[in-house]
Amino acid sequence: MTDKETRREDLILTAREVFFQYGVRKTTIDDIAQACGMTKSSLYHYFSGKEDLIRAVARMVMDENLEKYEAVVAKEIPLVDSLAALIKTIIARQKEMYPKFLASLEEVLELIPMLKDVITGYQQSVLNLIKKRLTKAVEMGEYNNLPVEEFSSILMILIHHQVKQCTDPSMAVLDSSDPYALISLLLDPYRGTSSAAGGSH
Amino acid sequence: MTDKETRREDLILTAREVFFQYGVRKTTIDDIAQACGMTKSSLYHYFSGKEDLIRAVARMVMDENLEKYEAVVAKEIPLVDSLAALIKTIIARQKEMYPKFLASLEEVLELIPMLKDVITGYQQSVLNLIKKRLTKAVEMGEYNNLPVEEFSSILMILIHHQVKQCTDPSMAVLDSSDPYALISLLLDPYRGTSSAAGGSH
Amino acid sequence: MTDKETRREDLILTAREVFFQYGVRKTTIDDIAQACGMTKSSLYHYFSGKEDLIRAVARMVMDENLEKYEAVVAKEIPLVDSLAALIKTIIARQKEMYPKFLASLEEVLELIPMLKDVITGYQQSVLNLIKKRLTKAVEMGEYNNLPVEEFSSILMILIHHQVKQCTDPSMAVLDSSDPYALISLLLDPYRGTSSAAGGSH
Amino acid sequence: MTDKETRREDLILTAREVFFQYGVRKTTIDDIAQACGMTKSSLYHYFSGKEDLIRAVARMVMDENLEKYEAVVAKEIPLVDSLAALIKTIIARQKEMYPKFLASLEEVLELIPMLKDVITGYQQSVLNLIKKRLTKAVEMGEYNNLPVEEFSSILMILIHHQVKQCTDPSMAVLDSSDPYALISLLLDPYRGTSSAAGGSH
DNA sequence: AATGAATGAGCATTCATTCAT
DNA sequence: GATGAATGAATGCTCATTCAT
């Protein structure tokens, strides 16, 4: 990686902070430049414009996230634990780094509609992670008659919501204190006779 | 109601149309004034600013909606039918009148964070509608062991998502073609022995 | 004319001064606003943008000019005197009001290509003025065998050049001290036997 | 010529290409640097700034042109042919190499008013070429009573205009299809009795 | 009650130029 | 001799809001 590319990566990191602190739309090129300790014009040395900047940040965030989530789901633990761990990871990631992540994604779409494919692809990837995990659980006989398609989506949506809630607790609709309980609640009716079905919670 | 207050109500109606056609952020005071057949400045006689306008519209919309939703849930039909009807009503309301409703709510929050309480209250009201209906179904023995709290929230979240999807189908995660089937899927495991438990679907 | 329209006309007059002092491209909206004693934003109350402003000024200038030129050519004097008077009028107009007139017209075209038709039309109008006058002289037998088409164009081009020279004397190629002599030089070979052919110079 | 000077000449050649492809104003230092296969900063080793660059290119272009034009006029052919050939050469030069030449010259003047002397000198040189040729024709008895001064200027101006037209046909005022005919038209009245007066057209 | 007029703060982008290495 | 990095100044346009009439 050249010097310029390295610096660019650093700048993306900084930009990410700013974007997710103020939101994508309210963030000025000037804001980012200041946070980077340089002038607006200098920033244009590394990025062709605000869109380029947003695109880069979005890509970085999505890549990082997917990598982490895949690692979590890959662990050999019971389904419910696995999903609960996934939720916790996702939420932790938001809290730790991007308080306005999802709100921003929607803003991003408004500013750069062309990014829709990228974002949709990202969401599909997360959805597929869940789907694969459910399928595996069914194949191993831990669950019977589980409508994998539907439950993948339902879980995805619930996760999405909990992530949002953790960003803005005042919007709470569903008590997110215990993801494990929530998942159990939904999946228990389909639990198989296999002794490995439940989690170790 | 004074003359001024009556006029104000009319203006709110008009503003609502404009807000939900262009979205809250993109709508300028000028847009609304024009639609109201008056000038920007005149609008300031009735509203203290854009925030006041948004607040008023938001309140009106929420009140109207709640009234409609309550009427739907009040009907004496099986639970699943009732909930499916609610979803359909909510979605229909969006499509029919406010194609950008939800997007706008989020924009609103960004522009006027102080409105958060109002919106949260609205969502709690909808949630309570669902909770009451579920409770009633349980009390009537149609469902057993149904965790009302949790399922109210889950349903609320899924409705929220489906409404969003109907606005922007490209973001689809869960196939929304048949709300009835989805609800059945979730509630069936708790269906009681009572013959009235299921819907007439 | 409403108050706003009157004010607009005033602003156009001021804008004209600024445009032709600094040139169209170098003139900032801010420059004009300042000259008008108002702020940028206020100017946008009267004009939709820089293009609108330029368009308005261009129209005003062309209309005024054509009116004056037509009056000059309408006078019942010998051809050479008539044309010499036209040249003098055009030049006087430039000197008196718009030191950068022609340069600006070209800048205008670069900024707003859609104005090309308007400008071309203006030039055609001036050309037609000359053509009509030549034709009349031929019909009255003052000149014989005069190729009207060609000489109209040639005269037009020479006028164009002299106007340019008067703006920037350092670019002088043709001594413009005596337009009358120049025109005589070109037209004399075609002078008819009629005693009215020449001018009273 | 030192190494640096040689390199400078090369760079001027390249810069010329770029200037006349995009026009002087729209050409950025970066554009030229890229075309030269170096960076902006490096260019500043050879030129003190954009002005220096423009100046150098302008001088080169003028020198080249004058050389070519002199060669054309030096040929021993009838006057009208000679002038027609000159026009054709000038126009060809524009079309072949610098589609934006004249526009650029005017842009140049706007950007660097100090270049006015240089350009004026160039135009005087071309004018002198024409004057010399006319004088020679008169001395050889091909034309009588031809006002050399005036006609030199007139021809110069018409050439200038035709060159412009060939760049932007929409601005056409004078049909440029046949320069020969135009020149004949102007000069014929002064043709001498000498058999060599006319052209071989 | 209504309005025309005016405004200030805000923003993405471009480009010639400088300078340390 | 070459370059990457950094910069400052410039510019057209938008919009919520205020105020005198």
Short mmCIF file of C-alpha atoms in Angstrom, two decimals, chain C residues 31-129:
data_model
loop_
_atom_site.label_atom_id
_atom_site.label_comp_id
_atom_site.label_asym_id
_atom_site.label_seq_id
_atom_site.Cartn_x
_atom_site.Cartn_y
_atom_site.Cartn_z
CA ASP C 31 -20.31 42.25 -7.26
CA ILE C 32 -23.68 43.06 -8.71
CA ALA C 33 -25.42 42.78 -5.39
CA GLN C 34 -22.95 45.19 -3.89
CA ALA C 35 -23.38 47.61 -6.75
CA CYS C 36 -27.11 47.37 -6.19
CA GLY C 37 -26.67 48.06 -2.52
CA MET C 38 -28.12 44.77 -1.45
CA THR C 39 -26.98 41.27 -0.57
CA LYS C 40 -26.57 38.28 -2.83
CA SER C 41 -29.69 36.66 -1.47
CA SER C 42 -31.77 39.74 -2.07
CA LEU C 43 -30.78 39.73 -5.70
CA TYR C 44 -32.25 36.28 -6.01
CA HIS C 45 -35.57 37.87 -5.21
CA TYR C 46 -35.52 39.52 -8.57
CA PHE C 47 -33.55 37.11 -10.68
CA SER C 48 -33.54 33.36 -10.68
CA GLY C 49 -29.79 33.20 -11.11
CA LYS C 50 -26.81 34.56 -12.95
CA GLU C 51 -28.16 33.33 -16.25
CA ASP C 52 -31.41 35.18 -15.74
CA LEU C 53 -29.45 38.31 -14.97
CA ILE C 54 -27.26 37.99 -18.04
CA ARG C 55 -30.22 37.24 -20.23
CA ALA C 56 -32.07 40.30 -18.98
CA VAL C 57 -29.12 42.59 -19.51
CA ALA C 58 -28.45 41.19 -22.98
CA ARG C 59 -32.05 41.68 -23.99
CA MET C 60 -32.11 45.22 -22.71
CA VAL C 61 -28.91 46.15 -24.49
CA MET C 62 -29.96 44.64 -27.80
CA ASP C 63 -33.40 46.18 -27.75
CA GLU C 64 -32.08 49.60 -26.95
CA ASN C 65 -29.43 49.38 -29.61
CA LEU C 66 -31.68 48.18 -32.40
CA GLU C 67 -34.14 50.95 -31.68
CA LYS C 68 -31.44 53.59 -31.93
CA TYR C 69 -29.88 52.10 -35.04
CA GLU C 70 -33.18 51.89 -36.83
CA ALA C 71 -33.84 55.54 -36.12
CA VAL C 72 -30.50 56.50 -37.58
CA VAL C 73 -30.90 54.51 -40.78
CA ALA C 74 -34.44 55.79 -41.28
CA LYS C 75 -33.23 59.32 -41.85
CA GLU C 76 -33.48 60.56 -45.42
CA ILE C 77 -29.84 61.25 -46.15
CA PRO C 78 -27.40 59.94 -48.76
CA LEU C 79 -26.26 56.35 -48.37
CA VAL C 80 -22.71 57.03 -47.38
CA ASP C 81 -23.80 59.56 -44.81
CA SER C 82 -26.36 57.13 -43.54
CA LEU C 83 -23.89 54.34 -43.07
CA ALA C 84 -21.29 56.65 -41.58
CA ALA C 85 -23.92 57.87 -39.14
CA LEU C 86 -24.76 54.29 -38.25
CA ILE C 87 -21.15 53.47 -37.52
CA LYS C 88 -20.74 56.59 -35.46
CA THR C 89 -23.87 55.78 -33.51
CA ILE C 90 -22.82 52.25 -32.80
CA ILE C 91 -19.38 53.33 -31.73
CA ALA C 92 -20.74 56.17 -29.65
CA ARG C 93 -23.05 53.76 -27.91
CA GLN C 94 -20.17 51.50 -27.00
CA LYS C 95 -17.94 54.25 -25.76
CA GLU C 96 -20.67 55.93 -23.85
CA MET C 97 -21.99 52.89 -22.10
CA TYR C 98 -20.34 49.53 -22.53
CA PRO C 99 -16.58 49.54 -22.85
CA LYS C 100 -16.55 45.75 -22.99
CA PHE C 101 -19.63 45.13 -24.98
CA LEU C 102 -18.42 42.76 -27.62
CA ALA C 103 -15.97 40.90 -25.50
CA SER C 104 -18.82 40.32 -23.12
CA LEU C 105 -21.13 39.02 -25.78
CA GLU C 106 -18.61 36.36 -26.52
CA GLU C 107 -18.22 35.53 -22.87
CA VAL C 108 -21.96 35.37 -22.57
CA LEU C 109 -22.07 32.76 -25.29
CA GLU C 110 -19.54 30.69 -23.47
CA LEU C 111 -21.51 30.84 -20.23
CA ILE C 112 -24.98 30.48 -21.70
CA PRO C 113 -24.83 28.76 -25.07
CA MET C 114 -28.59 28.89 -25.30
CA LEU C 115 -28.35 32.61 -25.90
CA LYS C 116 -26.70 32.01 -29.24
CA ASP C 117 -29.98 32.25 -31.10
CA VAL C 118 -30.78 35.54 -29.48
CA ILE C 119 -27.44 37.05 -30.30
CA THR C 120 -27.39 35.68 -33.82
CA GLY C 121 -30.83 37.16 -34.30
CA TYR C 122 -29.58 40.51 -33.09
CA GLN C 123 -26.69 40.47 -35.51
CA GLN C 124 -29.01 39.51 -38.33
CA SER C 125 -31.19 42.46 -37.46
CA VAL C 126 -28.29 44.87 -37.72
CA LEU C 127 -27.24 43.19 -40.94
CA ASN C 128 -30.75 43.57 -42.32
CA LEU C 129 -30.75 47.25 -41.47
#
